[in-house]
Amino acid sequence: MPPRIRTRVTAVVTAAATACALAPALPAAAAGPRFTPGAPGGGDSYYPAEGNGGYDVGHYDLALSYAPKTNALNATARVSARATKNLSRFNLDLKQLKVKSVKVNGKPARYTRKGQELIITPRKGLRKGAKFTVTVVYGGTPKPITRPDIGTFGWIKTPDGAYVVSEPDAASTWFPGSDHPQDKATFTYRVNVPKGTQVFSNGIPGPQTTKGGRTTFVWNERSPMATYLAMLAIGKFTVKRGKTKSGTPVITAVAPNRVSELKNLHEGTIKALNWEEKVFGKYPFATSGGIRVGVDVAFSLETQSRPIYGYSPDQATIVHELAHQWFGDSVSVRRWKDIWLNEGFATYAEWLWDEQNGGPTAQATFDSLYNQPTSWKYYKEMWTARKTGDPGADQMFTITPYYRGGMTLHALRKRIGDKAFFTLLKAWTRMNKDGNVNTAQFIALAEKISHKQLDRLFHEWLYTKYKPTKW
């Protein structure tokens, strides 16, 4: 290149470089969102595999076809949820049953099984905040779970059908979901059974349709509900209907071999609800009642809006299970270690019922338990075996969270006085309706209402393994 041309080119290059240096920098190309898997568990120390991370369930729509003779279940679950992070994949809890297909937002999705985890990978990532629906077609023969600390629970076969009680972790034996109280959702059930068979569940009954010798029953629970409170009772029942004083519809059903118990259960339910509304505040759900199944088992359960009774209930049992509609069902634990917030409150409801309905005072009940000698066979169970406020995964349903939990509330009542205590009960249920709570929140509210410092009292009663003497 001749020198003159080289000089000219150099000048042009230099000018261009100067212009680039003075011009504003162009923005880098925006990176796409990063998608990562949701956690396979909800983080509970007692049940780490239960629940799932990365999304929040809003609604379950369960279409179930059941054959009572063979105990065969064919089902489609539509789970509506919202992503709480950018999800590349997510899990549902599902034990035992066989999955036939999975779709996310109507499109086939890849899935694998690992233990109780159904691991789902949609065609494309789900952005944080996005609503999505996962449809799982599945079936098989649901089997109950048997544990030494609880007994048999889950899907339980009866001579003419089945019933389901799922606390704490058996909901995933009959439908896929996020099986932890932290992830509450509304429910729709569409249950198809042979004509002449009845179906009861949570919430409000919908239309019934019969076709080809089979009937479909629809039930809707429109208040958020923990999965372990989801309930079915399938078979033949005698039914009684009524209302509470405040107008809540009450539907009570008993198996044919338990008809003699219907009057007591129905009237006892209405009587208990009328009283509990005075003590705990407005009933939190749209309907109530009770189901007495035709086989005897060792426990009853506070299934939301309509408890299931496994044995002939006395009035104390009815009061206990219905008290759970406030304490446990509407106001649910955030972690299972706080189970005393369910069972201690329902137990103390029994003592209050006695006190206000001609029985022993709550103080007399407290004194009777407190003054039992060391030779009492339950002494160790009550005082030294475990902590009330954190009893352990296999100790949740022992007398400690029940009786010592109830005694904790009575000790609190004596410390802050009746006015503050009963104000606290109503404030707790009102402020936390449809929500999840922990013990620290209850202590904070108790201190706020009473204007007293209560750390020592709660420490002594909830977090020690000895019999409190001063608090």
Tab-separated table of C-alpha atoms in Angstrom, residues 62-77 94-97 138-147 150-176 179 187 189-194 197-202 214 217 227-235 237 293 295 297 299 301 303 308:
chain	number	residue	atom	x	y	z
A	62	LEU	CA	-60.271	-35.223	42.102
A	63	ALA	CA	-62.308	-37.441	39.769
A	64	LEU	CA	-62.449	-40.895	41.363
A	65	SER	CA	-64.121	-44.049	40.080
A	66	TYR	CA	-64.357	-46.686	42.793
A	67	ALA	CA	-65.418	-50.336	42.802
A	68	PRO	CA	-66.330	-51.347	46.379
A	69	LYS	CA	-66.242	-55.103	45.690
A	70	THR	CA	-62.660	-55.130	44.438
A	71	ASN	CA	-61.416	-51.952	46.166
A	72	ALA	CA	-60.140	-50.776	42.766
A	73	LEU	CA	-59.633	-47.059	42.201
A	74	ASN	CA	-59.253	-45.296	38.847
A	75	ALA	CA	-58.713	-41.576	39.101
A	76	THR	CA	-57.737	-38.312	37.503
A	77	ALA	CA	-56.308	-35.530	39.673
A	94	LEU	CA	-47.911	-40.146	45.657
A	95	LYS	CA	-47.472	-43.497	47.378
A	96	GLN	CA	-48.333	-46.957	46.024
A	97	LEU	CA	-50.625	-46.216	43.065
A	138	TYR	CA	-53.567	-42.991	37.958
A	139	GLY	CA	-55.113	-46.002	39.642
A	140	GLY	CA	-54.704	-49.211	41.546
A	141	THR	CA	-55.727	-50.607	44.922
A	142	PRO	CA	-55.138	-48.081	47.705
A	143	LYS	CA	-53.780	-49.641	50.861
A	144	PRO	CA	-53.804	-48.264	54.396
A	145	ILE	CA	-50.711	-47.524	56.453
A	146	THR	CA	-50.120	-49.211	59.804
A	147	ARG	CA	-47.824	-47.649	62.407
A	150	ILE	CA	-51.119	-44.552	65.358
A	151	GLY	CA	-52.597	-47.845	64.219
A	152	THR	CA	-54.124	-48.285	60.774
A	153	PHE	CA	-55.011	-45.191	58.787
A	154	GLY	CA	-55.395	-44.038	55.208
A	155	TRP	CA	-57.766	-45.793	52.781
A	156	ILE	CA	-59.637	-48.383	54.869
A	157	LYS	CA	-61.889	-50.969	53.225
A	158	THR	CA	-65.326	-51.609	54.740
A	159	PRO	CA	-67.861	-54.335	53.865
A	160	ASP	CA	-69.786	-52.011	51.523
A	161	GLY	CA	-67.161	-49.416	50.570
A	162	ALA	CA	-64.318	-47.546	52.226
A	163	TYR	CA	-63.438	-44.543	54.319
A	164	VAL	CA	-60.318	-42.399	54.444
A	165	VAL	CA	-58.548	-40.807	57.430
A	166	SER	CA	-55.112	-39.507	56.478
A	167	GLU	CA	-53.382	-37.814	59.422
A	168	PRO	CA	-50.479	-37.270	59.232
A	169	ASP	CA	-49.155	-38.543	55.876
A	170	ALA	CA	-51.637	-40.872	54.148
A	171	ALA	CA	-53.351	-38.429	51.757
A	172	SER	CA	-50.692	-39.366	49.207
A	173	THR	CA	-51.924	-42.990	49.288
A	174	TRP	CA	-55.010	-41.971	47.297
A	175	PHE	CA	-54.226	-38.741	45.423
A	176	PRO	CA	-51.109	-36.878	44.244
A	179	ASP	CA	-48.981	-33.567	51.439
A	187	PHE	CA	-61.018	-29.247	46.927
A	189	TYR	CA	-64.430	-34.308	44.567
A	190	ARG	CA	-66.291	-36.129	41.780
A	191	VAL	CA	-66.727	-39.686	43.012
A	192	ASN	CA	-68.317	-42.332	40.778
A	193	VAL	CA	-69.677	-45.449	42.513
A	194	PRO	CA	-72.257	-48.189	41.847
A	197	THR	CA	-73.818	-46.564	47.150
A	198	GLN	CA	-73.434	-43.153	48.819
A	199	VAL	CA	-70.451	-40.821	49.106
A	200	PHE	CA	-69.769	-38.222	51.801
A	201	SER	CA	-66.850	-35.848	51.941
A	202	ASN	CA	-65.693	-32.436	53.126
A	214	ARG	CA	-73.389	-45.784	38.468
A	217	PHE	CA	-71.402	-37.521	43.749
A	227	THR	CA	-54.375	-32.544	52.630
A	228	TYR	CA	-54.477	-34.779	55.727
A	229	LEU	CA	-57.979	-33.466	56.449
A	230	ALA	CA	-59.351	-34.617	53.077
A	231	MET	CA	-61.968	-37.312	53.699
A	232	LEU	CA	-64.173	-39.809	51.892
A	233	ALA	CA	-66.834	-42.121	53.307
A	234	ILE	CA	-68.226	-44.547	50.725
A	235	GLY	CA	-71.011	-47.056	51.429
A	237	PHE	CA	-75.605	-44.523	55.286
A	293	VAL	CA	-68.415	-45.586	59.934
A	295	VAL	CA	-66.355	-50.645	61.550
A	297	VAL	CA	-61.252	-48.462	64.962
A	299	PHE	CA	-59.537	-43.310	66.825
A	301	LEU	CA	-60.372	-37.753	63.168
A	303	THR	CA	-61.599	-34.229	58.963
A	308	ILE	CA	-65.125	-39.190	60.992
